[in-house]
Each structure stands twice: as C-alpha cells, then as structure tokens.
Short mmCIF file of C-alpha atoms and ligand atoms in Angstrom, two decimals:
data_model
loop_
_atom_site.label_atom_id
_atom_site.label_comp_id
_atom_site.label_asym_id
_atom_site.label_seq_id
_atom_site.Cartn_x
_atom_site.Cartn_y
_atom_site.Cartn_z
CA MET T 1 105.74 117.88 85.33
CA LYS T 2 107.33 118.87 88.94
CA THR T 3 109.13 116.58 90.53
CA LEU T 4 110.45 115.69 94.22
CA ARG T 5 112.32 113.30 96.08
CA THR T 6 111.61 111.64 99.42
CA GLN T 7 113.87 108.76 100.93
CA VAL T 8 109.99 106.74 101.89
CA LEU T 9 106.96 107.36 99.19
CA ILE T 10 104.59 106.13 101.24
CA VAL T 11 101.18 104.96 98.81
CA GLY T 12 98.07 105.34 100.93
CA GLY T 13 96.80 106.88 103.53
CA GLY T 14 94.76 105.41 106.04
CA PRO T 15 95.06 104.03 109.16
CA SER T 16 98.72 101.55 107.78
CA GLY T 17 100.40 104.55 106.23
CA LEU T 18 100.03 107.46 108.12
CA LEU T 19 100.73 105.17 111.75
CA LEU T 20 104.24 104.01 109.18
CA GLY T 21 104.82 107.88 108.39
CA GLN T 22 104.18 108.64 112.12
CA LEU T 23 106.98 105.65 113.09
CA LEU T 24 109.24 106.43 110.43
CA HIS T 25 109.12 110.48 111.60
CA ARG T 26 109.57 109.97 114.77
CA ALA T 27 113.45 107.95 113.24
CA GLY T 28 113.69 110.85 111.38
CA VAL T 29 113.23 108.71 108.21
CA GLU T 30 111.59 111.44 105.91
CA THR T 31 107.83 109.84 103.68
CA LEU T 32 106.49 111.21 101.70
CA ILE T 33 102.28 110.12 101.01
CA LEU T 34 100.22 110.02 98.36
CA GLU T 35 96.79 109.78 99.16
CA ARG T 36 94.14 108.87 96.04
CA GLN T 37 90.85 110.23 98.50
CA THR T 38 90.60 113.15 100.14
CA ALA T 39 90.85 113.52 104.04
CA ASP T 40 87.16 113.79 105.19
CA TYR T 41 87.14 110.75 102.25
CA VAL T 42 89.24 108.77 104.61
CA LEU T 43 87.56 109.67 107.96
CA GLY T 44 84.33 108.70 106.92
CA ARG T 45 85.22 104.90 106.48
CA ILE T 46 83.66 103.10 109.37
CA ARG T 47 85.68 100.67 110.49
CA ALA T 48 86.20 97.85 113.66
CA GLY T 49 87.59 99.48 117.45
CA VAL T 50 89.04 96.85 118.74
CA LEU T 51 92.78 97.26 119.42
CA GLU T 52 94.95 95.10 120.90
CA GLN T 53 97.64 95.58 123.72
CA THR T 54 100.79 95.23 121.30
CA THR T 55 98.25 98.10 118.52
CA ALA T 56 97.39 100.43 121.73
CA ASP T 57 101.72 99.84 122.07
CA LEU T 58 102.18 101.48 118.91
CA LEU T 59 99.81 104.51 118.53
CA ASP T 60 102.02 105.69 121.70
CA GLN T 61 105.42 104.59 120.51
CA ALA T 62 103.87 106.90 117.68
CA GLY T 63 103.02 109.51 120.09
CA VAL T 64 99.50 109.69 119.27
CA GLY T 65 98.49 107.60 122.11
CA ALA T 66 96.69 110.31 124.21
CA ARG T 67 92.84 110.41 122.86
CA MET T 68 92.95 106.52 123.09
CA HIS T 69 93.77 106.55 126.57
CA ALA T 70 91.34 109.64 127.92
CA GLU T 71 88.26 107.93 126.08
CA GLY T 72 89.35 104.07 124.83
CA LEU T 73 87.26 101.01 126.40
CA VAL T 74 89.44 98.90 128.24
CA HIS T 75 87.53 95.34 128.16
CA ASP T 76 88.18 92.53 129.97
CA GLY T 77 86.66 90.50 128.18
CA PHE T 78 83.83 89.67 125.84
CA GLU T 79 80.25 87.60 125.49
CA LEU T 80 79.36 84.02 123.68
CA LEU T 81 75.97 84.02 123.00
CA VAL T 82 75.07 80.50 121.50
CA ASP T 83 71.45 80.31 120.75
CA GLY T 84 70.05 81.93 123.82
CA GLN T 85 73.03 81.12 126.45
CA ARG T 86 75.90 83.78 127.60
CA HIS T 87 78.98 82.54 128.12
CA HIS T 88 81.15 85.23 129.85
CA VAL T 89 85.09 84.72 127.91
CA ASN T 90 87.34 86.61 130.44
CA LEU T 91 90.37 87.37 128.96
CA ARG T 92 92.49 88.90 131.60
CA GLU T 93 92.59 85.78 133.50
CA LEU T 94 92.28 83.15 131.25
CA THR T 95 95.54 85.66 129.53
CA GLY T 96 97.16 86.40 132.62
CA GLY T 97 96.01 89.88 132.47
CA LYS T 98 95.49 90.97 128.68
CA THR T 99 92.72 93.33 127.55
CA VAL T 100 91.34 95.06 124.28
CA VAL T 101 90.97 98.62 124.07
CA VAL T 102 88.39 99.82 122.31
CA TYR T 103 88.61 102.64 120.14
CA GLY T 104 87.48 103.50 116.42
CA GLN T 105 89.84 102.91 113.24
CA THR T 106 87.66 106.44 112.13
CA GLU T 107 89.26 107.81 115.94
CA VAL T 108 92.45 106.30 115.35
CA THR T 109 93.36 108.17 111.64
CA ARG T 110 91.37 111.20 113.29
CA ASP T 111 94.54 111.37 115.46
CA LEU T 112 97.29 110.16 113.17
CA MET T 113 96.20 111.95 110.60
CA ALA T 114 96.19 115.70 112.99
CA ALA T 115 100.15 114.39 114.09
CA ARG T 116 100.88 114.16 110.35
CA THR T 117 99.84 117.67 110.52
CA ALA T 118 100.98 119.07 113.26
CA ALA T 119 104.76 117.16 112.40
CA GLY T 120 104.41 119.54 108.98
CA LEU T 121 104.75 116.08 107.34
CA PRO T 122 103.81 116.31 103.10
CA THR T 123 100.24 114.32 102.44
CA LEU T 124 98.89 114.95 98.81
CA TYR T 125 95.86 114.34 98.59
CA SER T 126 93.07 113.57 95.70
CA ALA T 127 96.11 111.42 93.55
CA SER T 128 94.59 110.53 90.48
CA GLU T 129 96.33 108.10 87.71
CA VAL T 130 99.03 106.61 90.71
CA SER T 131 101.63 104.28 89.11
CA LEU T 132 104.67 102.86 90.53
CA HIS T 133 108.24 102.24 88.57
CA GLY T 134 112.07 101.24 89.10
CA PHE T 135 111.11 99.24 92.83
CA ASP T 136 113.41 96.22 91.02
CA THR T 137 116.30 98.84 90.13
CA ASP T 138 118.32 100.94 92.67
CA HIS T 139 115.74 103.84 92.17
CA PRO T 140 112.12 103.22 92.33
CA SER T 141 109.58 106.18 91.27
CA ALA T 142 105.94 106.82 91.00
CA ARG T 143 104.53 109.07 89.43
CA CYS T 144 100.53 110.59 89.94
CA VAL T 145 98.17 114.09 89.00
CA VAL T 146 97.66 115.73 91.61
CA ASP T 147 95.53 119.18 90.96
CA GLY T 148 95.98 118.87 86.89
CA GLU T 149 99.20 118.44 87.87
CA ALA T 150 102.16 115.36 86.45
CA ILE T 151 104.12 114.63 89.57
CA GLU T 152 107.58 111.79 90.25
CA VAL T 153 108.72 111.12 92.82
CA HIS T 154 112.53 110.02 93.63
CA CYS T 155 112.17 107.73 96.26
CA ASP T 156 113.94 104.98 98.43
CA TYR T 157 111.36 102.20 98.95
CA ILE T 158 107.72 102.56 98.07
CA ALA T 159 105.30 101.25 101.13
CA GLY T 160 102.12 99.70 98.97
CA CYS T 161 100.26 100.97 102.54
CA ASP T 162 97.44 101.05 99.32
CA GLY T 163 94.95 98.64 101.03
CA TYR T 164 92.87 96.51 98.79
CA HIS T 165 91.84 97.67 96.35
CA GLY T 166 95.35 100.12 95.33
CA VAL T 167 98.14 99.58 93.09
CA SER T 168 100.90 98.68 94.55
CA ARG T 169 99.94 95.23 95.24
CA ALA T 170 98.19 95.20 91.05
CA SER T 171 101.39 96.74 89.35
CA VAL T 172 103.48 93.66 90.85
CA PRO T 173 104.42 90.88 87.59
CA GLN T 174 101.63 88.56 87.46
CA GLY T 175 104.51 85.77 88.29
CA ALA T 176 105.90 87.11 91.14
CA ILE T 177 102.83 86.87 93.72
CA ARG T 178 100.99 84.62 94.57
CA SER T 179 97.33 85.15 96.33
CA TYR T 180 95.14 83.21 97.64
CA GLU T 181 91.97 83.95 99.30
CA LYS T 182 87.81 82.37 99.89
CA VAL T 183 85.09 84.71 100.18
CA TYR T 184 81.79 83.84 102.13
CA PRO T 185 78.71 83.37 101.73
CA PHE T 186 77.05 85.64 103.30
CA GLY T 187 78.19 89.36 104.71
CA TRP T 188 77.65 91.79 107.11
CA LEU T 189 75.20 94.29 107.74
CA GLY T 190 76.12 97.01 109.68
CA LEU T 191 74.55 99.98 111.67
CA LEU T 192 76.24 102.56 114.18
CA SER T 193 73.60 104.16 116.56
CA ASP T 194 73.80 107.32 119.53
CA THR T 195 72.65 105.16 121.07
CA PRO T 196 74.09 103.66 124.76
CA PRO T 197 75.31 99.54 124.50
CA VAL T 198 73.47 97.58 124.60
CA GLY T 199 76.56 95.72 127.51
CA HIS T 200 79.92 96.92 128.82
CA GLU T 201 81.02 93.83 127.05
CA LEU T 202 80.83 93.16 122.76
CA ILE T 203 78.98 89.96 122.41
CA TYR T 204 79.35 87.71 119.75
CA GLY T 205 76.14 85.63 119.01
CA ARG T 206 75.13 82.84 117.06
CA HIS T 207 71.50 82.02 116.31
CA GLU T 208 69.78 79.98 114.35
CA ARG T 209 68.91 83.25 112.03
CA GLY T 210 72.67 83.96 111.44
CA PHE T 211 75.56 85.83 113.57
CA SER T 212 74.95 88.52 115.41
CA LEU T 213 77.31 91.60 117.23
CA CYS T 214 77.11 93.72 119.34
CA SER T 215 79.77 96.64 119.74
CA MET T 216 80.88 100.07 120.76
CA ARG T 217 82.74 102.78 120.22
CA SER T 218 81.70 104.46 123.56
CA ASN T 219 79.45 104.44 126.02
CA THR T 220 77.48 106.87 124.01
CA ARG T 221 78.03 105.56 120.00
CA SER T 222 77.05 101.94 119.71
CA ARG T 223 77.83 100.00 117.06
CA TYR T 224 75.73 96.87 115.85
CA TYR T 225 76.08 93.88 113.12
CA LEU T 226 74.09 90.98 111.54
CA GLN T 227 74.77 88.57 109.13
CA VAL T 228 72.94 88.43 105.77
CA PRO T 229 73.18 87.22 101.98
CA LEU T 230 74.68 88.90 99.75
CA THR T 231 72.36 90.07 97.87
CA GLU T 232 70.41 92.08 100.58
CA GLN T 233 70.38 95.86 99.65
CA VAL T 234 70.70 97.90 101.85
CA GLY T 235 67.74 99.99 101.19
CA ASP T 236 65.68 97.19 101.55
CA TRP T 237 67.12 97.83 105.65
CA SER T 238 65.11 99.62 107.72
CA ASP T 239 66.37 101.30 110.79
CA ASP T 240 62.97 99.25 112.51
CA ARG T 241 63.24 96.22 110.18
CA PHE T 242 67.00 95.72 111.42
CA TRP T 243 66.11 96.08 115.27
CA ASP T 244 63.92 94.12 114.70
CA GLU T 245 65.78 90.90 113.59
CA LEU T 246 68.23 91.81 115.73
CA ARG T 247 66.08 92.36 118.85
CA ARG T 248 65.19 88.14 117.78
CA ARG T 249 69.54 86.95 117.56
CA LEU T 250 69.53 88.16 121.21
CA ASP T 251 68.36 86.68 124.65
CA PRO T 252 65.97 88.15 125.89
CA ALA T 253 67.57 90.27 128.27
CA ALA T 254 69.62 91.40 126.08
CA ALA T 255 67.11 92.15 123.54
CA GLY T 256 65.26 94.34 126.46
CA ALA T 257 68.13 96.07 127.53
CA LEU T 258 68.77 96.89 123.92
CA VAL T 259 68.42 100.75 123.71
CA THR T 260 66.90 101.37 119.31
CA GLY T 261 67.59 105.08 117.64
CA PRO T 262 68.13 106.40 114.42
CA SER T 263 71.35 105.22 112.49
CA LEU T 264 73.98 107.06 111.49
CA GLU T 265 75.74 104.61 108.96
CA LYS T 266 74.71 102.12 106.88
CA SER T 267 76.92 99.51 105.25
CA VAL T 268 77.21 95.14 103.97
CA ALA T 269 79.93 94.66 103.92
CA PRO T 270 81.64 91.41 101.84
CA LEU T 271 83.78 88.60 104.26
CA ARG T 272 87.19 87.27 102.82
CA SER T 273 90.32 85.65 103.98
CA PHE T 274 92.82 86.76 101.43
CA VAL T 275 96.41 86.60 101.83
CA ALA T 276 99.25 87.00 99.16
CA GLU T 277 103.24 86.55 99.15
CA PRO T 278 105.44 87.32 99.46
CA MET T 279 104.56 90.84 100.82
CA ARG T 280 108.43 92.88 99.58
CA PHE T 281 108.94 92.54 95.80
CA GLY T 282 112.84 94.43 95.20
CA ARG T 283 112.05 98.83 97.25
CA LEU T 284 108.45 97.82 97.03
CA PHE T 285 107.00 96.54 100.61
CA LEU T 286 103.40 95.72 101.03
CA ALA T 287 101.97 96.37 103.89
CA GLY T 288 98.08 96.60 106.12
CA ASP T 289 95.26 95.34 103.72
CA ALA T 290 97.28 95.57 100.59
CA ALA T 291 98.64 92.57 101.39
CA HIS T 292 95.85 90.51 103.55
CA ILE T 293 92.52 91.16 104.20
CA VAL T 294 90.67 88.83 107.14
CA PRO T 295 86.95 88.63 107.65
CA PRO T 296 86.00 90.98 110.40
CA THR T 297 84.48 88.62 113.06
CA GLY T 298 87.44 89.27 116.24
CA ALA T 299 88.47 92.43 113.98
CA LYS T 300 92.59 91.77 113.54
CA GLY T 301 91.78 94.24 110.66
CA LEU T 302 93.40 96.99 111.70
CA ASN T 303 95.29 94.54 114.14
CA LEU T 304 97.44 93.16 111.35
CA ALA T 305 98.36 96.23 109.44
CA ALA T 306 99.77 97.40 112.96
CA SER T 307 101.73 94.78 113.34
CA ASP T 308 103.10 95.08 109.55
CA VAL T 309 104.25 98.53 109.42
CA HIS T 310 105.86 97.64 113.16
CA TYR T 311 108.16 95.23 111.58
CA LEU T 312 108.19 97.15 108.01
CA SER T 313 108.78 100.95 110.16
CA GLN T 314 111.74 99.01 112.28
CA ALA T 315 113.66 97.67 109.16
CA LEU T 316 113.39 100.58 107.62
CA ILE T 317 114.38 102.63 110.50
CA GLU T 318 117.72 99.84 111.58
CA HIS T 319 118.58 100.94 107.00
CA TYR T 320 118.67 104.14 107.87
CA ARG T 321 120.72 104.09 111.04
CA GLU T 322 123.23 101.02 110.35
CA ARG T 323 122.56 99.78 106.55
CA SER T 324 121.37 97.22 107.67
CA GLN T 325 119.76 95.18 105.35
CA ALA T 326 118.30 92.42 107.76
CA GLY T 327 114.60 93.82 108.64
CA ILE T 328 114.30 94.64 104.49
CA GLU T 329 114.55 91.42 104.38
CA HIS T 330 113.26 89.56 106.51
CA TYR T 331 109.73 91.51 106.42
CA SER T 332 107.75 89.54 104.61
CA ALA T 333 108.61 86.33 106.14
CA ARG T 334 108.69 87.65 109.78
CA CYS T 335 105.06 89.99 108.92
CA LEU T 336 103.17 86.12 107.14
CA SER T 337 103.98 84.38 110.35
CA ARG T 338 102.20 86.23 112.13
CA ILE T 339 99.37 87.29 109.23
CA TRP T 340 98.19 83.54 108.76
CA LYS T 341 97.91 82.73 112.73
CA ALA T 342 95.50 85.78 112.65
CA GLU T 343 94.16 84.11 108.83
CA ARG T 344 93.15 81.02 110.23
CA PHE T 345 91.76 82.74 113.45
CA SER T 346 89.30 85.23 111.52
CA TRP T 347 88.57 82.16 109.66
CA TRP T 348 87.89 79.42 112.80
CA PHE T 349 86.01 82.54 114.24
CA THR T 350 83.90 83.00 111.01
CA SER T 351 83.27 79.89 110.53
CA LEU T 352 82.57 78.52 114.39
CA MET T 353 79.81 81.88 114.20
CA HIS T 354 77.67 82.16 111.05
CA ASN T 355 75.69 79.80 109.47
CA PHE T 356 76.66 78.90 106.41
CA PRO T 357 73.26 78.38 103.75
CA ASP T 358 73.62 74.53 102.24
CA GLU T 359 75.53 72.94 104.54
CA ALA T 360 75.69 69.67 105.06
CA ASP T 361 74.24 68.71 108.51
CA ILE T 362 77.02 66.67 109.44
CA ASP T 363 79.20 69.44 109.00
CA ALA T 364 76.55 72.07 111.04
CA LYS T 365 76.40 68.75 113.94
CA LEU T 366 80.46 68.97 113.84
CA ARG T 367 80.20 72.81 114.35
CA ARG T 368 78.08 73.04 117.03
CA ALA T 369 79.78 70.12 118.79
CA GLU T 370 83.27 72.26 118.75
CA LEU T 371 80.76 75.16 120.16
CA GLU T 372 79.40 73.08 122.82
CA TYR T 373 83.17 71.91 123.69
CA LEU T 374 84.58 75.28 123.65
CA VAL T 375 82.25 76.75 126.26
CA GLY T 376 82.64 74.17 128.38
CA SER T 377 86.58 73.80 128.64
CA GLU T 378 89.20 76.16 129.98
CA ALA T 379 91.61 74.76 127.76
CA ALA T 380 89.58 75.93 124.72
CA LEU T 381 88.35 79.38 126.63
CA ARG T 382 92.03 80.20 126.87
CA VAL T 383 93.18 79.58 123.05
CA MET T 384 90.76 81.43 121.35
CA ALA T 385 92.00 84.47 124.57
CA GLU T 386 95.45 84.30 124.05
CA ASN T 387 94.61 84.82 119.81
CA TYR T 388 91.73 87.76 120.00
CA VAL T 389 93.92 89.67 122.71
CA GLY T 390 96.23 89.16 119.77
CA LEU T 391 99.69 86.89 119.38
CA PRO T 392 102.92 88.69 120.42
CA TRP T 393 105.56 89.76 118.14
N1 APR J 401 96.40 105.80 94.71
C1 APR J 401 96.71 106.19 96.28
N2 APR J 401 96.21 106.18 97.24
C2 APR J 401 94.98 104.96 97.45
C3 APR J 401 95.14 104.01 95.70
C4 APR J 401 96.07 104.73 94.86
N3 APR J 401 95.95 104.49 94.15
N4 APR J 401 94.16 103.22 96.24
C5 APR J 401 93.61 102.91 97.13
N5 APR J 401 94.79 103.82 97.88
C6 APR J 401 93.88 105.46 99.89
C7 APR J 401 93.11 104.28 100.42
O1 APR J 401 92.21 105.37 99.68
C8 APR J 401 92.56 104.50 101.85
O2 APR J 401 92.68 105.64 102.08
O3 APR J 401 94.74 103.53 100.20
C9 APR J 401 94.19 103.58 101.66
C10 APR J 401 94.04 102.36 102.16
O4 APR J 401 93.25 102.48 103.56
P1 APR J 401 92.84 101.24 103.81
O5 APR J 401 91.65 100.47 103.09
O6 APR J 401 92.30 101.05 104.98
O7 APR J 401 93.58 99.80 104.26
P2 APR J 401 94.80 99.80 105.30
O8 APR J 401 96.11 101.37 105.85
O9 APR J 401 96.25 99.19 105.31
O10 APR J 401 94.23 99.74 106.74
C11 APR J 401 94.05 98.83 107.24
O11 APR J 401 91.36 99.09 107.19
O12 APR J 401 90.58 98.03 104.90
C12 APR J 401 90.46 98.07 107.51
O13 APR J 401 90.10 95.81 108.30
C13 APR J 401 91.25 97.18 107.47
O14 APR J 401 91.93 97.67 109.91
C14 APR J 401 92.08 96.66 108.88
C15 APR J 401 92.66 98.53 108.12
C1 PHB J 402 83.37 97.00 115.73
O1 PHB J 402 82.80 97.12 116.34
O2 PHB J 402 82.63 97.38 114.49
C2 PHB J 402 83.40 94.98 115.90
C3 PHB J 402 84.15 94.73 116.71
C4 PHB J 402 84.44 93.78 116.62
C5 PHB J 402 84.86 92.42 115.71
C6 PHB J 402 84.34 93.10 114.37
C7 PHB J 402 83.71 94.17 114.56
O3 PHB J 402 84.65 91.40 116.26
#
C-alpha cells in the first residue's frame, strides 16, 4: 500500500473541493484532492450559472476570476413572467447597487482546474473505494484505489466536498447527524443550445402549463428549462417538442423572439430541498452539496457551496496561522445560518412559480394572491431581490 500525507484531504473535485483547494493553497496550506470521476466527466456536468457578487469576489480572491470578468455577463435584473405579463425585477435599484454575474458552473470548474494544474497541486482522479477513518481522533486518514493501487492518505483534516451522493456524509454514524428533506412532485427538463438568448435577462415564467425558465451561458449559448412531471423521460422530448412547449408557456413577444436550434444537452433533474446538520464531525467537515441541496429556482446551489468554502478556508487558515480553533468550532453554525435562509428562499421561489399536481383550490388561490402582491409591491420585490443577489456572509 502506498502512503501519502497532506494537511487537508479534500474528498471531491467539484467546484467546492477545487475552490477550497485553491484558497488554502494561496494561504500556504497543503491539500490533496481525491475525485471519483475523471476531469472530463466532472467538466461534462451542466449545472446552473448565476453567481452572487460574494461568490464572484471569492473567485477573485482565489485568483481565478479573470475569465469570469472577461466573459461573464453582469445582470442588473431579471423578469418574472406571470400568466402572460412580464414584470421587471430591477436588482440594482432594489438592493442599492447589487448585481449578479451569469457565468456557467462548468466554466468556474474549468478555471479552478486550470489553476490547480498550473500550481502543480495534486489531484487523484478516478479514485475508487474511497473510505474515511479516524476523523473522531487526532489522526484522520482515507483509503482509496487508483489505477489498481491501494493508497492511504494521512492528514490533519478531511473536507467532505463530494456532493449529495458522496462518501463523507455517509461515513458519519447515524446517531450523530440529522437530515431534513423535501422532494418536489415535478422535475426540470433542461436544454442547452448554441442559440442567442431570448432576451438580455433571465425570464422566470409561471403558466398554467407549468414553470419555464429562459437562461443563458453567453450571448450565443442559451439554457432553457420546463417544469415536467417526474415520470417524464428525456427520450420522449424531441427538440421540436421542447421548443413548442416552451413557446406555449412564453408571452407572444418572447415566443416570437425565441431562436431555436439543435440541443447540445437535454436532461431531467429532480427538485429537492435537503439539509444535514451539523456540518462538522471532529476533523471531518461537510461542504457544498454533501451537506445541502436546494431546488434550482434562484440558482443558490453553487453560491451556497461558495459560502461554506469561504467559512471553511478561513477556519483552517486561522488554525494553521494562529493555532486558533474558533473558526473550526463555529464552522457548522455559521454555515447553517446562511444555508437555511437560502433554503427558505429557494423553497419559496419554487413554490410560487410551479404548478403543484393535486393541489387544493385554496392553495392555488393563495399562491395567485402572493404573486399579485409580489409584482405590485416594491417592498415585496425588495425582499425577493435581496435574497436573489445573495445575503451577506
Ligand atoms: N470519492 C471521491 N469523490 C467523490 C465521491 C467519492 N466517494 N463521491 C462523489 N465524488 C465527487 C463527484 O464525482 C463530484 O465531482 O465529488 C464531486 C462533488 O461535486 P458536486 O456534486 O458538483 O458538488 P459541489 O462541489 O459541492 O458543488 C456544488 O454543484 O450540484 C451543484 O447546485 C450545486 O452548484 C452546486 C455545486
Ligand atoms: C441556469 O442557467 O442553469 C439557471 C439559471 C437560473 C436559475 C437556475 C438555473 O435560477
């Protein structure tokens, strides 16, 4: 068995693990990443693409913000389309100058991978059979198999950045962790195409046929979503069927402006709200999707991962520089306070904009009243905007 040693072992090389690795590297802390998949596989996953200002700032702090500034699109607002009527939500005005940056998570991941490679930092890809040991002692370790070779890694801390299906959360004894979960009775069918976006801003649409979202990755690449029943198979959705259904859910101006083309990717994603508490178990920390999932309405997933990584990198840097335990002790509570607020917002926005099968008539009426109130009240829009641009750390 080969034996390796590092200060912080990071399990998972998605955006959370890579960003943590980069922030720690810049502070002189050693990391090793174990990633189950190949780099190409990680880059092939299509995820959301709206960055809060604080996330963009953290990417700058990690030294990987250059391409985001050059190619990302700064958005001052978005549109709500409610039963054929569009309402502009002016984020900049409602929040005293805050905006968001539209830049795909795939691109963030690519920039982080390039920085890690340029710095010569170690990542073991295709690491199978990862298991974690001794994180309730002062000598945690992990074992895995890479290219048929068994490897043991000794470390000071383990950062579980391995997503919802990872090994980190699953390694915690059942009695030490509690999870909260809600699964929504519909999914999102997403389509990516090399076509110009329908407008300059995102359009979140509510319609009697279901929710729709017009988003983008650039001025030449669009991302669209449709609410579909969970039973729906991607194979049943030809590109033409997708475009026809989207047009039906848009207002005439947007439907007329829609440029269609062949899909580059199409997939159905379930919607879930999930939080595991706490987020630290001795020398094991959970961060990002390993600890929480939000439904995608509002694009909080990557931004929450970034705030966890911010708190975790600070805690570890403080520990190595000053031998302080304070950040480590407070990590879980700090993260969870922000996470629950973003969970609330994502649940609220999802509940407001989707059709719920078998819903009682009164619930439908109450939601309609809330929507009418929202688009007619500057105070209500301000609350929405404040959450959309991201709550402060
Ligand atoms: N061992 C090693 N790596 C693993 C293991 C394992 N047992 N299990 C999973 N992984 C890897 C996955 O292959 C993946 O690359 O961990 C990585 C986790 O990445 P993500 O799922 O992207 O999670 P995270 O980095 O926390 O990013 C959060 O992703 O899902 C979106 O909305 C979410 O935008 C948010 C972001
Ligand atoms: C996306 O572009 O994929 C996207 C944008 C905004 C959301 C969700 C997804 O709220």
